[in-house]
CSV table of C-alpha atoms and ligand atoms in Angstrom, one decimal:
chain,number,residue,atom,x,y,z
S,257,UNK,CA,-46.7,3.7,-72.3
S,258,UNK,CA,-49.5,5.1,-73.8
S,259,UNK,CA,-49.6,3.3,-76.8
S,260,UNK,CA,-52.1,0.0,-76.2
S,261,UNK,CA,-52.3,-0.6,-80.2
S,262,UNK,CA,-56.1,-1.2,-80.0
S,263,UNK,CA,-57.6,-3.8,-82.3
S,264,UNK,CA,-61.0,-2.8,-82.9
S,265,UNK,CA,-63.0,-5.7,-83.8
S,266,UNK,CA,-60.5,-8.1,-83.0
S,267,UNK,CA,-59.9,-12.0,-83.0
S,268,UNK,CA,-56.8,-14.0,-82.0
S,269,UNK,CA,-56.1,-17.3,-83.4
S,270,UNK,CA,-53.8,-19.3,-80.6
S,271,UNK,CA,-52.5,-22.9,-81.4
S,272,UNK,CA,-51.0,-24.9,-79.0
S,273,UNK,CA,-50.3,-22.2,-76.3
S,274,UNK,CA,-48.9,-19.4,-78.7
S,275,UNK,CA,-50.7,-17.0,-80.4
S,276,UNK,CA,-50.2,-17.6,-84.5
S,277,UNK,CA,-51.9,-14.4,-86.0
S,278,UNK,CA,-54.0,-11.1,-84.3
S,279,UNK,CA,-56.1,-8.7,-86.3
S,280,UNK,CA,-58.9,-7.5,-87.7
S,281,UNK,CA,-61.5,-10.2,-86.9
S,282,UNK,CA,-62.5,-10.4,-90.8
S,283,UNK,CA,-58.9,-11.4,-91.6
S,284,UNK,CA,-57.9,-13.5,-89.0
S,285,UNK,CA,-61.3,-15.7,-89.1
S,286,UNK,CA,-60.9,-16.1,-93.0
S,287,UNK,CA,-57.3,-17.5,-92.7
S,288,UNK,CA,-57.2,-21.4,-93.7
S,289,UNK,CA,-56.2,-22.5,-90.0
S,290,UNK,CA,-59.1,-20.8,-88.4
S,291,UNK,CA,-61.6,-22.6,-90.2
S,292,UNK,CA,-61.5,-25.7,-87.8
S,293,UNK,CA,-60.3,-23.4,-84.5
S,294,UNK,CA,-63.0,-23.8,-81.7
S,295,UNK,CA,-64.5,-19.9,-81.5
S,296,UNK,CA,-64.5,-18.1,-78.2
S,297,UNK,CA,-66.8,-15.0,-78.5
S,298,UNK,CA,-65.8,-12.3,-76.6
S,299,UNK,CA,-67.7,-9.6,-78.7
S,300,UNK,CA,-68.4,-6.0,-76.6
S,301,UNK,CA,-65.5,-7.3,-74.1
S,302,UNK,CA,-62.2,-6.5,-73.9
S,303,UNK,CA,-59.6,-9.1,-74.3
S,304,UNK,CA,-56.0,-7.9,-73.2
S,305,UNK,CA,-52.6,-9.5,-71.7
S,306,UNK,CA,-53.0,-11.4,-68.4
S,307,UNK,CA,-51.6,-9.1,-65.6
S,308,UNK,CA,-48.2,-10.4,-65.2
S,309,UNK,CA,-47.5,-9.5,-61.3
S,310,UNK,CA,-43.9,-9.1,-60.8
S,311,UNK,CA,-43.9,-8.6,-57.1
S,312,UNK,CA,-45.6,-10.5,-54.7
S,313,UNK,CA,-44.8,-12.3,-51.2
S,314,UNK,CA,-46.9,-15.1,-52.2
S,315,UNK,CA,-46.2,-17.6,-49.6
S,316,UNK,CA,-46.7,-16.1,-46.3
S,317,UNK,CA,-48.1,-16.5,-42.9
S,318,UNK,CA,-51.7,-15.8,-41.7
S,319,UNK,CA,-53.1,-12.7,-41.8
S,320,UNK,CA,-51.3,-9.3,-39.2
S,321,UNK,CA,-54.8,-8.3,-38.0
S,322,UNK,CA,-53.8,-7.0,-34.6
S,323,UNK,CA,-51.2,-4.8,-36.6
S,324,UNK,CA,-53.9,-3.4,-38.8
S,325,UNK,CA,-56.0,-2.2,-35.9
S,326,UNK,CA,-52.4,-1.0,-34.6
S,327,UNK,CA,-51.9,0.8,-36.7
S,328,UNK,CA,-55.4,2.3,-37.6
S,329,UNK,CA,-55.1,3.7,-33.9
S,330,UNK,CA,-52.2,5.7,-34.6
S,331,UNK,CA,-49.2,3.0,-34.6
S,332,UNK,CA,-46.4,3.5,-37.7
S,333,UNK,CA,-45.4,0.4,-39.4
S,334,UNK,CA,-41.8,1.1,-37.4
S,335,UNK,CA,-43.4,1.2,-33.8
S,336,UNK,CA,-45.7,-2.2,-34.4
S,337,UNK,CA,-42.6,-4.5,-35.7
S,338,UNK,CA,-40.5,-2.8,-32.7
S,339,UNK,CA,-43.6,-4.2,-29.7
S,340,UNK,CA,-43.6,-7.8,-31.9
S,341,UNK,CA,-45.4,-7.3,-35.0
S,342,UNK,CA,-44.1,-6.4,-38.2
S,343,UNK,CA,-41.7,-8.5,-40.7
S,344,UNK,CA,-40.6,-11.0,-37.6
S,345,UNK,CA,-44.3,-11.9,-36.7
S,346,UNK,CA,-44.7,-13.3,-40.2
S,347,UNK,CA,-41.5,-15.0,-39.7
S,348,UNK,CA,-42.6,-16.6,-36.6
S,349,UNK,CA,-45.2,-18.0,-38.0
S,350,UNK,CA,-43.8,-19.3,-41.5
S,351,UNK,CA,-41.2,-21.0,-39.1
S,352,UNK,CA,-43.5,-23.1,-37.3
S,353,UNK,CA,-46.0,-23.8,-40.0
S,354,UNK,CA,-45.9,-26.9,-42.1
S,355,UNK,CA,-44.9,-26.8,-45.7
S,356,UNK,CA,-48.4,-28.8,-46.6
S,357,UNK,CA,-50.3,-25.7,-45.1
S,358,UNK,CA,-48.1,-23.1,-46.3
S,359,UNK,CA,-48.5,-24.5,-49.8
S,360,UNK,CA,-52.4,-25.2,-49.5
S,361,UNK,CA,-52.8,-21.0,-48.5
S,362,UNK,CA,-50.4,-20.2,-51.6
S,363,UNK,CA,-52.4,-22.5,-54.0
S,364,UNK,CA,-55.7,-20.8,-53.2
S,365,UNK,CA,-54.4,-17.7,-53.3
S,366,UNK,CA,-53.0,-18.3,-57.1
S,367,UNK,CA,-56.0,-19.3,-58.2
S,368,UNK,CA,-57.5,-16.1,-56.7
S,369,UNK,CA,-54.9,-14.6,-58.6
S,370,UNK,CA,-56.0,-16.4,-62.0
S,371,UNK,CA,-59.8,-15.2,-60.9
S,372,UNK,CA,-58.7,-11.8,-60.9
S,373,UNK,CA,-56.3,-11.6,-63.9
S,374,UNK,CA,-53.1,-12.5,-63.0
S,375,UNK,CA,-51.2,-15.1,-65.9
S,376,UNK,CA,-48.2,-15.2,-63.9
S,377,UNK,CA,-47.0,-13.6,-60.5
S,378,UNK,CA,-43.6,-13.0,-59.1
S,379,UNK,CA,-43.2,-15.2,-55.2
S,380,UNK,CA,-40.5,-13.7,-53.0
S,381,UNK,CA,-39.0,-16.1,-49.9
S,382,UNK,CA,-38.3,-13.6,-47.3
S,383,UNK,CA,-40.2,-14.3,-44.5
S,384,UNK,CA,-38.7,-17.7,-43.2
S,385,UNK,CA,-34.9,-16.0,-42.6
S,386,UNK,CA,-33.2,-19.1,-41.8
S,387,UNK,CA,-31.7,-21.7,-44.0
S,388,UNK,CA,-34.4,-24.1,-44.0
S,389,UNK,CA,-37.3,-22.0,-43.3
S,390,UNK,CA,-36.3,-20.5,-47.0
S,391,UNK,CA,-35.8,-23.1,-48.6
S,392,UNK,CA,-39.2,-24.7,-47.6
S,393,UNK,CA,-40.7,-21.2,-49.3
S,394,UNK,CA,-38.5,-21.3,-52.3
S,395,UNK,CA,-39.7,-25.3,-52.7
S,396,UNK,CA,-43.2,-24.3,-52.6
S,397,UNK,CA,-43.4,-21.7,-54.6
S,398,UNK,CA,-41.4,-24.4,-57.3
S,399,UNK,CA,-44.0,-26.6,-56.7
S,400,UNK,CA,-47.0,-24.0,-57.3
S,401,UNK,CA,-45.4,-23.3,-60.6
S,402,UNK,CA,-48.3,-23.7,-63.3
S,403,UNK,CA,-50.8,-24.1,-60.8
S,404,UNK,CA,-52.6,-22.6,-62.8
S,405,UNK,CA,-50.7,-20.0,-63.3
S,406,UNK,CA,-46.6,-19.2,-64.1
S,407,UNK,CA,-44.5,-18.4,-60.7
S,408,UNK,CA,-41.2,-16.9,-61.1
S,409,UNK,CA,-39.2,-17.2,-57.3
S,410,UNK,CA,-36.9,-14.7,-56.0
S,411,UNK,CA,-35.1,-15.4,-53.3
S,412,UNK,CA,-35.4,-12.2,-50.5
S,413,UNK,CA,-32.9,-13.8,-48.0
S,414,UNK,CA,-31.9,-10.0,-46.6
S,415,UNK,CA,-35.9,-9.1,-45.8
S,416,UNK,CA,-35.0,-8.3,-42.4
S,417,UNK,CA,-32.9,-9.3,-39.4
S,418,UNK,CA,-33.5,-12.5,-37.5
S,419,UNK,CA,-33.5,-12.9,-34.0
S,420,UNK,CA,-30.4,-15.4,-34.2
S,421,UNK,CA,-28.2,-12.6,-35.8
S,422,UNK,CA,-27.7,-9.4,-33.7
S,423,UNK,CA,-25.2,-7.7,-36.6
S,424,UNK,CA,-27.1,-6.8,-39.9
S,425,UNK,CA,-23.3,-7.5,-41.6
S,426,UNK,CA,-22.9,-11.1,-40.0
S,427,UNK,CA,-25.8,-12.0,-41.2
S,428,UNK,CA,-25.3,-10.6,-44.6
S,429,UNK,CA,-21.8,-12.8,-44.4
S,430,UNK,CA,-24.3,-15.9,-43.5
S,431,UNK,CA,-26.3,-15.1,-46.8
S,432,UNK,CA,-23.2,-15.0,-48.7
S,433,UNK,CA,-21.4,-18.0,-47.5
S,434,UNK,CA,-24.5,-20.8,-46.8
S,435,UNK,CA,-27.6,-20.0,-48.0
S,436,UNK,CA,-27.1,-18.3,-51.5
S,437,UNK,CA,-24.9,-21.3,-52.7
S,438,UNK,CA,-27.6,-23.4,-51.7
S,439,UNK,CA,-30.1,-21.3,-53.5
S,440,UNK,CA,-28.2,-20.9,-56.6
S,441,UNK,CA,-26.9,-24.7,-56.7
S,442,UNK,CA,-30.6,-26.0,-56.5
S,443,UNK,CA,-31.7,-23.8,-59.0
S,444,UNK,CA,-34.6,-22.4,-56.5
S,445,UNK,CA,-34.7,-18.8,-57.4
S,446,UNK,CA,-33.9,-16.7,-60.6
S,447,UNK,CA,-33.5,-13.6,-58.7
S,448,UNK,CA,-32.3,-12.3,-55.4
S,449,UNK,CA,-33.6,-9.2,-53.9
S,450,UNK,CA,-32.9,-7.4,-50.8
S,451,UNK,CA,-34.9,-4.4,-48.9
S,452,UNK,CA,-32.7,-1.5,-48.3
S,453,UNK,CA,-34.3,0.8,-46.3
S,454,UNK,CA,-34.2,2.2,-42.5
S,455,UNK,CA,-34.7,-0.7,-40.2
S,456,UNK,CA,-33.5,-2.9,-42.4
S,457,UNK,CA,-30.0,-3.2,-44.2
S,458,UNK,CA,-27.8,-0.4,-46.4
S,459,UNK,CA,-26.7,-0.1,-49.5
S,460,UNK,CA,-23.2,-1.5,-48.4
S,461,UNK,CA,-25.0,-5.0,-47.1
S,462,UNK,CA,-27.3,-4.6,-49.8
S,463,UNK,CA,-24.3,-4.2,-52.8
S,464,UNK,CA,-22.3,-7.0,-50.8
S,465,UNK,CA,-25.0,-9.2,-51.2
S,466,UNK,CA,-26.5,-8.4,-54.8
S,467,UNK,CA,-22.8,-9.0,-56.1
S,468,UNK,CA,-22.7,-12.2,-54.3
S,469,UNK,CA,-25.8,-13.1,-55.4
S,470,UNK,CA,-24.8,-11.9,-59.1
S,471,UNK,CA,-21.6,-14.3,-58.8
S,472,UNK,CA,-24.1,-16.9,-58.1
S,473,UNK,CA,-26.1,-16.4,-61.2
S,474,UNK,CA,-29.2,-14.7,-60.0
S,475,UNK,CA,-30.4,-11.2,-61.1
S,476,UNK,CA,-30.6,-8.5,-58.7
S,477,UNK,CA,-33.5,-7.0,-57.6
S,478,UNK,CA,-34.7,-4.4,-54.9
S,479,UNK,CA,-37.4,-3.4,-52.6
S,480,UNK,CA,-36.3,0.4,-51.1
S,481,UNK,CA,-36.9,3.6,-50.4
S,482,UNK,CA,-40.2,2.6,-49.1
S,483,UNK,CA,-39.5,4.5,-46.1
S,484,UNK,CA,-36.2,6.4,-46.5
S,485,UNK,CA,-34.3,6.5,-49.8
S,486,UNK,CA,-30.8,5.1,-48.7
S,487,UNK,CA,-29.2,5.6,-52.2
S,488,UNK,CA,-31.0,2.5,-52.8
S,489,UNK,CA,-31.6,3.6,-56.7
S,490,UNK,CA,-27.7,4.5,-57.4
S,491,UNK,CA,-27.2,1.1,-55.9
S,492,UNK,CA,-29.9,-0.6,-58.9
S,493,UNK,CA,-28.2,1.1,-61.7
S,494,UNK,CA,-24.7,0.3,-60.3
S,495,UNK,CA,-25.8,-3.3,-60.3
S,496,UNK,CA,-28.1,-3.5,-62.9
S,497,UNK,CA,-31.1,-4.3,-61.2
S,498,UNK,CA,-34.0,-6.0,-63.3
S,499,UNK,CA,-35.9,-3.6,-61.4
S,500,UNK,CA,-35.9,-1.4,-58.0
S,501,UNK,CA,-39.3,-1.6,-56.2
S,502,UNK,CA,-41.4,0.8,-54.2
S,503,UNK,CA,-39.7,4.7,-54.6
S,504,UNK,CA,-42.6,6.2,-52.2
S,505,UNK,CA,-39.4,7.9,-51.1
S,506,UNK,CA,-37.6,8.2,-54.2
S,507,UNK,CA,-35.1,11.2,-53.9
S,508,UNK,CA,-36.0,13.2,-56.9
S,509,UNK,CA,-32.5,14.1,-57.8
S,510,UNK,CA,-32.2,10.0,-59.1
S,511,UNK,CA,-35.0,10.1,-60.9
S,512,UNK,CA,-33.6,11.0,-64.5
S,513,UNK,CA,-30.5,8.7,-64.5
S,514,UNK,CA,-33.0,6.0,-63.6
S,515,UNK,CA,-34.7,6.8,-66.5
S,516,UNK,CA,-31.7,7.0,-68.5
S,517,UNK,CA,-30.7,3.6,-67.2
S,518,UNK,CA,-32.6,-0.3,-68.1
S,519,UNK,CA,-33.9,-0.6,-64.3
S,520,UNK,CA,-37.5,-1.0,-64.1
S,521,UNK,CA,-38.9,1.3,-61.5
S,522,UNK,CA,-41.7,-1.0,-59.9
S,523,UNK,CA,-44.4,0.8,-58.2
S,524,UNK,CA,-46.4,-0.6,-55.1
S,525,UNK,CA,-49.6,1.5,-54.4
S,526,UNK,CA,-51.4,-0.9,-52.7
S,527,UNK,CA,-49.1,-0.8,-49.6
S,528,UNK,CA,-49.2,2.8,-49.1
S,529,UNK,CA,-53.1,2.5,-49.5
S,530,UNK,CA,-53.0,-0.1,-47.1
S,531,UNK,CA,-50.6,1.5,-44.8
S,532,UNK,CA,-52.7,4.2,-44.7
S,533,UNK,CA,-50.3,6.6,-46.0
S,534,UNK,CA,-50.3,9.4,-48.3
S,535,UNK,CA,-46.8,9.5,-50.1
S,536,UNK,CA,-47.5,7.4,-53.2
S,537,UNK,CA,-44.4,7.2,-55.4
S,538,UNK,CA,-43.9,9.7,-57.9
S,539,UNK,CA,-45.0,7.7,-61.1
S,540,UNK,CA,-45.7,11.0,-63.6
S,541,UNK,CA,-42.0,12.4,-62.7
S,542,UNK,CA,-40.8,8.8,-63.7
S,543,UNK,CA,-43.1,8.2,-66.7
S,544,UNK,CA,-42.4,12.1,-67.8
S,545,UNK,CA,-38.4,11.5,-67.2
S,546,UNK,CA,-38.5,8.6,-69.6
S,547,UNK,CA,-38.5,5.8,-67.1
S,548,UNK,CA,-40.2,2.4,-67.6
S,549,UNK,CA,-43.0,1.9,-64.4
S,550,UNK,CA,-44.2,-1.2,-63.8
S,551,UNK,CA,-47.1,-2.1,-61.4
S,552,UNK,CA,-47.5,-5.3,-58.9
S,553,UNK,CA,-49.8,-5.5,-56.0
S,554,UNK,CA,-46.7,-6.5,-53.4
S,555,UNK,CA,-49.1,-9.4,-52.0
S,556,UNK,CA,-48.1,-9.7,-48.2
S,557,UNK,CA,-49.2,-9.8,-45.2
S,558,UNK,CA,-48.0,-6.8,-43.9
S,559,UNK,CA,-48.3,-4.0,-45.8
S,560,UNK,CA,-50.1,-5.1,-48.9
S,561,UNK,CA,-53.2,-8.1,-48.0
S,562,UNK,CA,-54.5,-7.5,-51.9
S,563,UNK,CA,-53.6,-10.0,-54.7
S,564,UNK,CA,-56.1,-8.1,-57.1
S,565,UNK,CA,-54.1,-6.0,-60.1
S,566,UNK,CA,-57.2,-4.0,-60.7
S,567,UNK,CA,-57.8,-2.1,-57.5
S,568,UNK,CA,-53.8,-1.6,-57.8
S,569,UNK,CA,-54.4,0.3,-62.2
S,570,UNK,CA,-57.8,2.1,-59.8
S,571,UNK,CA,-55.2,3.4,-57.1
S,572,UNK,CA,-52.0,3.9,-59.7
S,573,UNK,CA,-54.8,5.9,-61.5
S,574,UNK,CA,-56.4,8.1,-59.0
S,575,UNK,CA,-53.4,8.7,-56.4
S,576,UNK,CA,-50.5,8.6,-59.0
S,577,UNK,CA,-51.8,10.2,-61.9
S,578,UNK,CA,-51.0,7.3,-64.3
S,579,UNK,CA,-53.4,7.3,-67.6
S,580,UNK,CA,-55.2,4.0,-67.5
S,581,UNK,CA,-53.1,3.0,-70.9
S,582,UNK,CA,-50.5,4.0,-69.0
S,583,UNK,CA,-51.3,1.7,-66.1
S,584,UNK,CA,-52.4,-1.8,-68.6
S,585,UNK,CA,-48.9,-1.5,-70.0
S,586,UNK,CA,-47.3,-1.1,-66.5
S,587,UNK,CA,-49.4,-3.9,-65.0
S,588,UNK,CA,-48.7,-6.8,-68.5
S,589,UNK,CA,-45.3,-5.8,-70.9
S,590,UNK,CA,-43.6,-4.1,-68.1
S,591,UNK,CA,-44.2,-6.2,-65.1
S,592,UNK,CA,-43.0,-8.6,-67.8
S,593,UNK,CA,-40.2,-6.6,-68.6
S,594,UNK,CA,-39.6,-6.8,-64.7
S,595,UNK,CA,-39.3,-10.4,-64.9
S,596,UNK,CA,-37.0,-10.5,-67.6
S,597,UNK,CA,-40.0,-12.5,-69.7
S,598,UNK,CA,-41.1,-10.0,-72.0
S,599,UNK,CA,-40.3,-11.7,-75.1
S,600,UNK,CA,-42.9,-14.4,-74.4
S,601,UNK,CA,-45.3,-12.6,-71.9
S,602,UNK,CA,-46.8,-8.9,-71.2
S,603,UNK,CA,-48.7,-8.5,-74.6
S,604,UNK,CA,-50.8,-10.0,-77.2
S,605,UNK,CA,-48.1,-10.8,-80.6
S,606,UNK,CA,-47.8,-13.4,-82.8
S,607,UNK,CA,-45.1,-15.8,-81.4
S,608,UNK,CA,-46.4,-15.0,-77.7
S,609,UNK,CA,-47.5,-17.3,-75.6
S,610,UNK,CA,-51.3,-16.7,-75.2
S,611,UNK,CA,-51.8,-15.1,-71.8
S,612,UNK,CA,-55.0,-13.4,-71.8
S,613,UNK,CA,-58.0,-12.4,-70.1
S,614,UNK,CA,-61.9,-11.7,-71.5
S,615,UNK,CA,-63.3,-8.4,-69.2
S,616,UNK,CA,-66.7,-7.4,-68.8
S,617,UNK,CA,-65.9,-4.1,-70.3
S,618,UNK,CA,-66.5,-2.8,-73.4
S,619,UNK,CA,-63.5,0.0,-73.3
S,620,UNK,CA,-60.1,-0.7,-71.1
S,621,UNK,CA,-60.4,2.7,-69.4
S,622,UNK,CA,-63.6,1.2,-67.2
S,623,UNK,CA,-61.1,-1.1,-66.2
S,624,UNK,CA,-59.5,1.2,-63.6
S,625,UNK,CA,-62.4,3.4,-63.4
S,626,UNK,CA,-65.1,1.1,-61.9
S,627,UNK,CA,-62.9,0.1,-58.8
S,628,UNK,CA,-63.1,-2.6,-56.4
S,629,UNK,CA,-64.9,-5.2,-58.1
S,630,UNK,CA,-63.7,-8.3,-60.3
S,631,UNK,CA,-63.8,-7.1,-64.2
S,632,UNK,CA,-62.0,-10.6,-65.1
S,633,UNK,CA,-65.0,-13.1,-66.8
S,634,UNK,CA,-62.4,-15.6,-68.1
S,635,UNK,CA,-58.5,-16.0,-67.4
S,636,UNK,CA,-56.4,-17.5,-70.2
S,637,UNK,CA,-53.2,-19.4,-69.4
S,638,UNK,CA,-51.1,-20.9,-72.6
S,639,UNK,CA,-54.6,-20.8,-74.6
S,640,UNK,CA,-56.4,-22.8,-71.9
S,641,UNK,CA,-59.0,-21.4,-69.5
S,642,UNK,CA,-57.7,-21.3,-65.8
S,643,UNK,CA,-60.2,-18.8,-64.3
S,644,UNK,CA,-64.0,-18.3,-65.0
S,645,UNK,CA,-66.4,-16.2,-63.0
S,646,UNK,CA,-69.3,-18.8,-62.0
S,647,UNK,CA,-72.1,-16.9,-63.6
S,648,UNK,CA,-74.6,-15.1,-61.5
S,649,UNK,CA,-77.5,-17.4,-60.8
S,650,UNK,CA,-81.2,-16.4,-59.7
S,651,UNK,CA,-82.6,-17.1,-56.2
E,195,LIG,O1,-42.8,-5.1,-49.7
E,195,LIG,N1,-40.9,-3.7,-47.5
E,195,LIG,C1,-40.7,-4.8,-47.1
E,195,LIG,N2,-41.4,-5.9,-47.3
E,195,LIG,C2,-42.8,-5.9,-47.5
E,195,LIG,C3,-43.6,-5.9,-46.3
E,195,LIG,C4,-43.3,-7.0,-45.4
E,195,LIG,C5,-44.2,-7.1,-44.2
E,195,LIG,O2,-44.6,-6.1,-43.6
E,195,LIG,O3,-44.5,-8.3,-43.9
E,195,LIG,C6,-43.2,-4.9,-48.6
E,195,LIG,O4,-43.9,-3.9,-48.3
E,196,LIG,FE1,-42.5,-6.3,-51.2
């Protein structure tokens, strides 16, 4: 993870979406089909792999202010969704909103995404809970597909437990036998996930339902030990997650056989940030053990309000210890990796789709270091610009 394989002095030649050649800039502008190639010049920048977030809750409700103020005077995240806020808040209100509204949020926020560096992003359902409530997030997250950016659903059925259920198990059953058909049949999501943790379900409803899901055709994934580690990463090797998500609670006896195994372990520091906490998942014990670590901003509402990859490489940097090479390939090949996209996404190779982004830096490692502000001049989606920042103009 520490290898970026630096070009100095680079250039890229990209035809129809997909990089052809990357090199030296004196061998790659001197080859026959660069000759007629529109130039663009990024000289003193960096040019590197669009972030490729491969966790996000992208369409969501508005905004959980009251719980933020909550929980600034002293609430946990427990104690505000017990008095109303929380998971079923958000739920409430993707319930009653209108897919047209829902959509025009999402589509601002992607292109806020594309601003800030983002080629493709992840969209979890997960906060609708009932058959057509999910659906109508699953359907707009299809629709947002390529607008401008790639959008790769997941379908989170078991996010928490509605009101209309009052056994965690019967309404695992429900996933099971009505709504994951559905899913699967239409082709809405490529990947089911689940959040295993206290307060929400166990590794037994969890298994039951990544199995099912499995049957079904789509690719387990899981959100846990964000509060309490259930045994939720035995359960990811056992079922060969794509990737387990979170590990702020991570019991350090699984650590090595996650290494040893293919599950990406996909780090979220921007909701402990947010949360205010200070247990950030153990990303040098993973990296050290051998483990792949992947970073992804966990858009939401609730625990993470940040759709910018940046600030997530400043905080993996400064609370968790990660090297900012190691944070660039855990933000692009890995969150690719995550996706289960890496042979056409995450880096910058001949045969890739060309994915990329032009920063106002002249070395990567400014990149994490100069936090909270937008590095990202230009956003590149299958060779053709998506993003620009509008250049600063004199009063
Ligand atoms: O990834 N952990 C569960 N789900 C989200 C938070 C959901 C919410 O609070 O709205 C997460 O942090
Ligand atoms: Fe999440």
């Amino acid at each position: 993870m520490r290898d970026l394989s630096i070009i100095e002095g680079g250039a890229m030649l990209v035809e129809d979406g997909c990089i052809t050649n990357i090199g030296p800039a004196r061998r790659v502008e001197n080859l026959r089909e660069a000759r007629s190639a529109d130039e663009i010049d990024a000289s003193g920048r960096v040019v590197m792999p669009g972030f490729v977030d491969s966790h996000t809750h992208l369409v969501h409700g508005p905004a959980r202010l009251a719980d933020y103020e909550a929980r600034i005077e002293g609430r946990t995240y427990s104690e505000i969704a017990a008095s109303g806020g929380g998971i079923l808040s958000t739920m409430r209100a993707v319930r009653s909103a209108t897919a047209r509204r829902l959509e025009a949020n999402a589509r601002l926020d992607l292109a806020r995404m594309a601003e800030h560096g983002a080629t493709t992003a992840e969209a979890k359902s997960g906060y609708g809970l009932d058959e057509p409530s999910e659906l109508k997030l699953l359907k707009i997250a299809a629709a947002l597909d390529g607008q401008p950016i790639e959008v790769v659903s997941t379908f989170l059925g078991a996010h928490a437990l509605p009101p209309e259920f009052t056994s965690a198990d019967t309404f695992i059953d429900h996933l099971i036998s009505v709504v994951l058909p559905v899913v699967a049949k239409r082709r809405l999501a490529r990947f089911a996930d689940v959040y295993c943790d206290d307060g929400a379900f166990t590794v037994l409803q969890a298994h039951r339902y990544l199995l099912a899901a499995h049957r079904l055709g789509l690719l387990p994934r899981l959100h846990g030990a964000q509060h309490r580690d259930l045994g939720v990463t035995r359960l990811a090797i056992e079922v060969s997650a794509v990737s387990v998500d979170h590990l702020e609670a991570i019991n350090p006896c699984d650590i090595r056989p996650l290494a040893q195994s293919d599950v990406m372990a996909t780090l979220l520091p921007g909701s402990v940030f947010h949360l205010g906490l200070t247990r950030y998942a153990p990303a040098r014990a993973l990296i050290d053990a051998g483990a792949a670590v992947a970073l992804a901003t966990d858009y939401n509402p609730g625990t993470s309000p940040t759709l910018n990859m940046q600030m997530v490489l400043s905080l993996a940097c400064a609370q968790m210890h990660m090297l900012p090479a190691e944070a660039v390939v855990a933000a692009t090949i890995n969150g690719a990796c995550a996706l289960g996209l890496n042979s056409r996404l995450g880096s910058l190779e001949a045969g890739k789709q060309a994915d990329f982004i032009v920063l106002d830096v002249a070395d990567y490692r400014e990149l994490p270091y100069c936090f909270g502000v937008n590095h990202v001049v230009k956003t590149f989606k299958r060779g053709m610009p998506v993003a620009a920042r509008k250049e600063l103009f004199s009063l």
